[in-house]
PDB file of C-alpha atoms in Angstrom:
ATOM      1  CA  UNK A 750       0.000   0.000   0.000  1.00  0.00           C
ATOM      2  CA  UNK A 751       1.479   3.405  -0.918  1.00  0.00           C
ATOM      3  CA  UNK A 752       2.485   5.781   1.846  1.00  0.00           C
ATOM      4  CA  UNK A 753       0.005   8.640   1.753  1.00  0.00           C
ATOM      5  CA  UNK A 754       1.468  11.629   3.472  1.00  0.00           C
ATOM      6  CA  UNK A 755      -1.151  14.067   4.680  1.00  0.00           C
ATOM      7  CA  UNK A 756      -0.604  17.487   3.176  1.00  0.00           C
ATOM      8  CA  UNK A 757       0.074  20.509   5.333  1.00  0.00           C
ATOM      9  CA  UNK A 758      -2.992  22.654   6.033  1.00  0.00           C
ATOM     10  CA  UNK A 759      -3.137  26.050   4.364  1.00  0.00           C
ATOM     11  CA  UNK A 760      -3.625  29.368   6.103  1.00  0.00           C
ATOM     12  CA  UNK A 761      -7.231  29.184   4.823  1.00  0.00           C
ATOM     13  CA  UNK A 762      -7.790  25.869   6.610  1.00  0.00           C
ATOM     14  CA  UNK A 763      -6.438  27.349   9.845  1.00  0.00           C
ATOM     15  CA  UNK A 764      -8.454  30.553   9.403  1.00  0.00           C
ATOM     16  CA  UNK A 765     -11.664  28.601   8.785  1.00  0.00           C
ATOM     17  CA  UNK A 766     -10.999  26.492  11.897  1.00  0.00           C
ATOM     18  CA  UNK A 767     -10.670  29.707  13.925  1.00  0.00           C
ATOM     19  CA  UNK A 768     -13.812  31.194  12.362  1.00  0.00           C
ATOM     20  CA  UNK A 769     -15.763  28.009  13.057  1.00  0.00           C
ATOM     21  CA  UNK A 770     -14.753  28.301  16.729  1.00  0.00           C
ATOM     22  CA  UNK A 771     -15.234  32.062  17.185  1.00  0.00           C
ATOM     23  CA  UNK A 772     -17.836  32.984  14.595  1.00  0.00           C
ATOM     24  CA  UNK A 773     -17.682  36.289  12.764  1.00  0.00           C
ATOM     25  CA  UNK A 774     -14.606  38.368  13.717  1.00  0.00           C
ATOM     26  CA  UNK A 775     -12.644  41.214  12.192  1.00  0.00           C
ATOM     27  CA  UNK A 776     -10.200  40.375   9.445  1.00  0.00           C
ATOM     28  CA  UNK A 777      -7.500  42.139  11.466  1.00  0.00           C
ATOM     29  CA  UNK A 778      -8.082  39.821  14.435  1.00  0.00           C
ATOM     30  CA  UNK A 779      -8.187  36.745  12.191  1.00  0.00           C
ATOM     31  CA  UNK A 780      -4.767  37.663  10.788  1.00  0.00           C
ATOM     32  CA  UNK A 781      -3.261  37.923  14.267  1.00  0.00           C
ATOM     33  CA  UNK A 782      -4.813  34.646  15.460  1.00  0.00           C
ATOM     34  CA  UNK A 783      -3.441  32.836  12.395  1.00  0.00           C
ATOM     35  CA  UNK A 784      -0.035  34.412  13.061  1.00  0.00           C
ATOM     36  CA  UNK A 785      -0.003  33.248  16.681  1.00  0.00           C
ATOM     37  CA  UNK A 786      -1.207  29.792  15.619  1.00  0.00           C
ATOM     38  CA  UNK A 787       1.793  29.550  13.293  1.00  0.00           C
ATOM     39  CA  UNK A 788       4.172  30.858  15.973  1.00  0.00           C
ATOM     40  CA  UNK A 789       3.068  28.446  18.667  1.00  0.00           C
ATOM     41  CA  UNK A 790       2.961  25.507  16.255  1.00  0.00           C
ATOM     42  CA  UNK A 791       6.652  26.126  15.630  1.00  0.00           C
ATOM     43  CA  UNK A 792       7.293  25.916  19.378  1.00  0.00           C
ATOM     44  CA  UNK A 793       4.914  23.164  20.514  1.00  0.00           C
ATOM     45  CA  UNK A 794       4.779  20.974  17.407  1.00  0.00           C
ATOM     46  CA  UNK A 795       8.276  21.695  16.006  1.00  0.00           C
ATOM     47  CA  UNK A 796       6.831  22.396  12.566  1.00  0.00           C
ATOM     48  CA  UNK A 797       5.012  25.096  10.645  1.00  0.00           C
ATOM     49  CA  UNK A 798       1.237  24.952  10.666  1.00  0.00           C
ATOM     50  CA  UNK A 799       0.955  26.315   7.119  1.00  0.00           C
ATOM     51  CA  UNK A 800       3.382  27.329   4.368  1.00  0.00           C
ATOM     52  CA  UNK A 801       2.087  30.767   3.376  1.00  0.00           C
ATOM     53  CA  UNK A 802       4.361  33.750   3.930  1.00  0.00           C
ATOM     54  CA  UNK A 803       3.768  36.151   6.833  1.00  0.00           C
ATOM     55  CA  UNK A 804       4.770  39.785   6.413  1.00  0.00           C
ATOM     56  CA  UNK A 805       5.382  42.634   8.865  1.00  0.00           C
ATOM     57  CA  UNK A 806       2.824  45.197   7.734  1.00  0.00           C
ATOM     58  CA  UNK A 807       2.332  48.522   9.517  1.00  0.00           C
ATOM     59  CA  UNK A 808      -0.573  47.131  11.591  1.00  0.00           C
ATOM     60  CA  UNK A 809       1.192  43.913  12.511  1.00  0.00           C
ATOM     61  CA  UNK A 810       1.720  40.484  10.979  1.00  0.00           C
ATOM     62  CA  UNK A 811      -0.315  39.739   7.848  1.00  0.00           C
ATOM     63  CA  UNK A 812      -0.577  36.661   5.656  1.00  0.00           C
ATOM     64  CA  UNK A 813      -0.895  38.240   2.182  1.00  0.00           C
ATOM     65  CA  UNK A 814      -2.630  35.189   0.673  1.00  0.00           C
ATOM     66  CA  UNK A 815      -5.315  35.390   3.372  1.00  0.00           C
ATOM     67  CA  UNK A 816      -5.543  39.160   2.975  1.00  0.00           C
ATOM     68  CA  UNK A 817      -6.288  38.722  -0.731  1.00  0.00           C
ATOM     69  CA  UNK A 818      -9.180  36.425   0.196  1.00  0.00           C
ATOM     70  CA  UNK A 819     -10.813  38.948   2.562  1.00  0.00           C
ATOM     71  CA  UNK A 820      -9.635  42.232   1.011  1.00  0.00           C
ATOM     72  CA  UNK A 821     -12.208  44.973   1.511  1.00  0.00           C
ATOM     73  CA  UNK A 822     -14.065  43.170   4.304  1.00  0.00           C
ATOM     74  CA  UNK A 823     -14.057  44.326   7.919  1.00  0.00           C
ATOM     75  CA  UNK A 824     -15.849  41.320   9.423  1.00  0.00           C
ATOM     76  CA  UNK A 825     -15.492  37.780   8.169  1.00  0.00           C
ATOM     77  CA  UNK A 826     -17.104  34.449   8.967  1.00  0.00           C
ATOM     78  CA  UNK A 827     -15.762  32.233   6.169  1.00  0.00           C
ATOM     79  CA  UNK A 828     -12.664  31.884   3.974  1.00  0.00           C
ATOM     80  CA  UNK A 829     -13.637  28.573   2.346  1.00  0.00           C
ATOM     81  CA  UNK A 830     -10.868  26.617   4.058  1.00  0.00           C
ATOM     82  CA  UNK A 831     -11.145  23.016   5.224  1.00  0.00           C
ATOM     83  CA  UNK A 832     -10.629  22.713   8.997  1.00  0.00           C
ATOM     84  CA  UNK A 833     -10.657  18.925   8.588  1.00  0.00           C
ATOM     85  CA  UNK A 834      -7.127  19.172   7.185  1.00  0.00           C
ATOM     86  CA  UNK A 835      -5.786  20.002  10.662  1.00  0.00           C
ATOM     87  CA  UNK A 836      -4.626  16.974  12.619  1.00  0.00           C
ATOM     88  CA  UNK A 837      -5.282  16.543  16.354  1.00  0.00           C
ATOM     89  CA  UNK A 838      -2.016  18.250  17.439  1.00  0.00           C
ATOM     90  CA  UNK A 839      -2.659  21.169  15.114  1.00  0.00           C
ATOM     91  CA  UNK A 840      -6.228  21.598  16.385  1.00  0.00           C
ATOM     92  CA  UNK A 841      -4.977  21.511  19.976  1.00  0.00           C
ATOM     93  CA  UNK A 842      -2.383  24.194  19.198  1.00  0.00           C
ATOM     94  CA  UNK A 843      -4.964  26.469  17.581  1.00  0.00           C
ATOM     95  CA  UNK A 844      -7.392  25.797  20.447  1.00  0.00           C
ATOM     96  CA  UNK A 845      -4.803  27.021  22.975  1.00  0.00           C
ATOM     97  CA  UNK A 846      -4.149  30.111  20.830  1.00  0.00           C
ATOM     98  CA  UNK A 847      -7.895  30.813  20.724  1.00  0.00           C
ATOM     99  CA  UNK A 848      -8.189  30.300  24.491  1.00  0.00           C
ATOM    100  CA  UNK A 849      -5.219  32.618  25.119  1.00  0.00           C
ATOM    101  CA  UNK A 850      -5.776  35.363  22.543  1.00  0.00           C
ATOM    102  CA  UNK A 851      -9.357  34.903  21.339  1.00  0.00           C
ATOM    103  CA  UNK A 852     -10.979  37.327  23.784  1.00  0.00           C
ATOM    104  CA  UNK A 853      -8.468  40.076  23.025  1.00  0.00           C
ATOM    105  CA  UNK A 854      -9.319  42.888  20.631  1.00  0.00           C
ATOM    106  CA  UNK A 855      -7.672  43.183  17.238  1.00  0.00           C
ATOM    107  CA  UNK A 856      -6.018  46.407  18.368  1.00  0.00           C
ATOM    108  CA  UNK A 857      -4.643  44.767  21.530  1.00  0.00           C
ATOM    109  CA  UNK A 858      -3.239  41.889  19.470  1.00  0.00           C
ATOM    110  CA  UNK A 859      -1.673  44.299  16.987  1.00  0.00           C
ATOM    111  CA  UNK A 860      -0.040  46.306  19.758  1.00  0.00           C
ATOM    112  CA  UNK A 861       1.300  43.099  21.292  1.00  0.00           C
ATOM    113  CA  UNK A 862       2.919  42.039  18.011  1.00  0.00           C
ATOM    114  CA  UNK A 863       4.529  45.480  17.733  1.00  0.00           C
ATOM    115  CA  UNK A 864       6.398  44.797  20.992  1.00  0.00           C
ATOM    116  CA  UNK A 865       7.613  41.362  19.918  1.00  0.00           C
ATOM    117  CA  UNK A 866      10.892  40.582  18.179  1.00  0.00           C
ATOM    118  CA  UNK A 867       9.683  38.775  15.014  1.00  0.00           C
ATOM    119  CA  UNK A 868       7.655  41.745  13.709  1.00  0.00           C
ATOM    120  CA  UNK A 869      10.249  44.290  14.913  1.00  0.00           C
ATOM    121  CA  UNK A 870      13.172  42.361  13.385  1.00  0.00           C
ATOM    122  CA  UNK A 871      11.488  42.010   9.993  1.00  0.00           C
ATOM    123  CA  UNK A 872      10.706  45.714   9.823  1.00  0.00           C
ATOM    124  CA  UNK A 873      14.169  46.695  11.039  1.00  0.00           C
ATOM    125  CA  UNK A 874      15.883  44.470   8.439  1.00  0.00           C
ATOM    126  CA  UNK A 875      13.813  46.220   5.750  1.00  0.00           C
ATOM    127  CA  UNK A 876      14.593  49.708   7.095  1.00  0.00           C
ATOM    128  CA  UNK A 877      10.935  50.397   7.918  1.00  0.00           C
ATOM    129  CA  UNK A 878       9.952  52.884  10.609  1.00  0.00           C
ATOM    130  CA  UNK A 879       6.595  52.907  12.457  1.00  0.00           C
ATOM    131  CA  UNK A 880       3.746  53.534  10.057  1.00  0.00           C
ATOM    132  CA  UNK A 881       5.744  52.676   6.909  1.00  0.00           C
ATOM    133  CA  UNK A 882       4.089  50.306   4.485  1.00  0.00           C
ATOM    134  CA  UNK A 883       6.206  47.312   3.652  1.00  0.00           C
ATOM    135  CA  UNK A 884       6.189  43.611   2.916  1.00  0.00           C
ATOM    136  CA  UNK A 885       9.189  42.381   4.904  1.00  0.00           C
ATOM    137  CA  UNK A 886       8.912  38.692   5.712  1.00  0.00           C
ATOM    138  CA  UNK A 887       8.586  37.523   9.304  1.00  0.00           C
ATOM    139  CA  UNK A 888      10.750  34.417   9.202  1.00  0.00           C
ATOM    140  CA  UNK A 889       9.859  31.110  10.778  1.00  0.00           C
ATOM    141  CA  UNK A 890      13.300  31.120  12.421  1.00  0.00           C
ATOM    142  CA  UNK A 891      12.599  34.458  14.139  1.00  0.00           C
ATOM    143  CA  UNK A 892       9.210  33.216  15.289  1.00  0.00           C
ATOM    144  CA  UNK A 893      10.544  29.903  16.608  1.00  0.00           C
ATOM    145  CA  UNK A 894      13.418  31.574  18.441  1.00  0.00           C
ATOM    146  CA  UNK A 895      11.334  34.329  20.045  1.00  0.00           C
ATOM    147  CA  UNK A 896       8.274  32.327  21.072  1.00  0.00           C
ATOM    148  CA  UNK A 897      10.427  29.337  22.005  1.00  0.00           C
ATOM    149  CA  UNK A 898      12.287  31.649  24.383  1.00  0.00           C
ATOM    150  CA  UNK A 899       9.023  32.880  25.889  1.00  0.00           C
ATOM    151  CA  UNK A 900       7.886  29.314  26.389  1.00  0.00           C
ATOM    152  CA  UNK A 901      11.190  28.282  27.961  1.00  0.00           C
ATOM    153  CA  UNK A 902      11.000  31.207  30.416  1.00  0.00           C
ATOM    154  CA  UNK A 903       7.434  30.337  31.354  1.00  0.00           C
ATOM    155  CA  UNK A 904       8.175  26.641  31.918  1.00  0.00           C
ATOM    156  CA  UNK A 905      11.309  27.102  34.032  1.00  0.00           C
TER     157      UNK A 905
END
């Protein structure tokens, strides 16, 4: 029997899972929850949750592919992803992210990301100052290092 490797979920699958759990939320908040889901997957599961690029936009981390799907919308309840593509570990990771960050406002989440190294490093590498538009990538390495450090401090 051939080995059938399950494909990695997309950012749309993760976003739809979040929307199914929380209902209609702002696109800004959805972006941040997907970002934190990716970050904590790198720490807890030792692998990316999805492969789409994350960029350090002026208002915080943004997944451009997801942005293109909801461009022009303020509130969103569906992105046509398939939450069934997330395995049990991935669902558990996103569930913890929702439990931790889900009650926070989009603005609060954005301000938090602005104080964290992955967003700051990406913007600094690109020579961007606060308020500048830009598409500097937030690397998986920066995310894993920063959030892994937070986790290590918390579990000491």
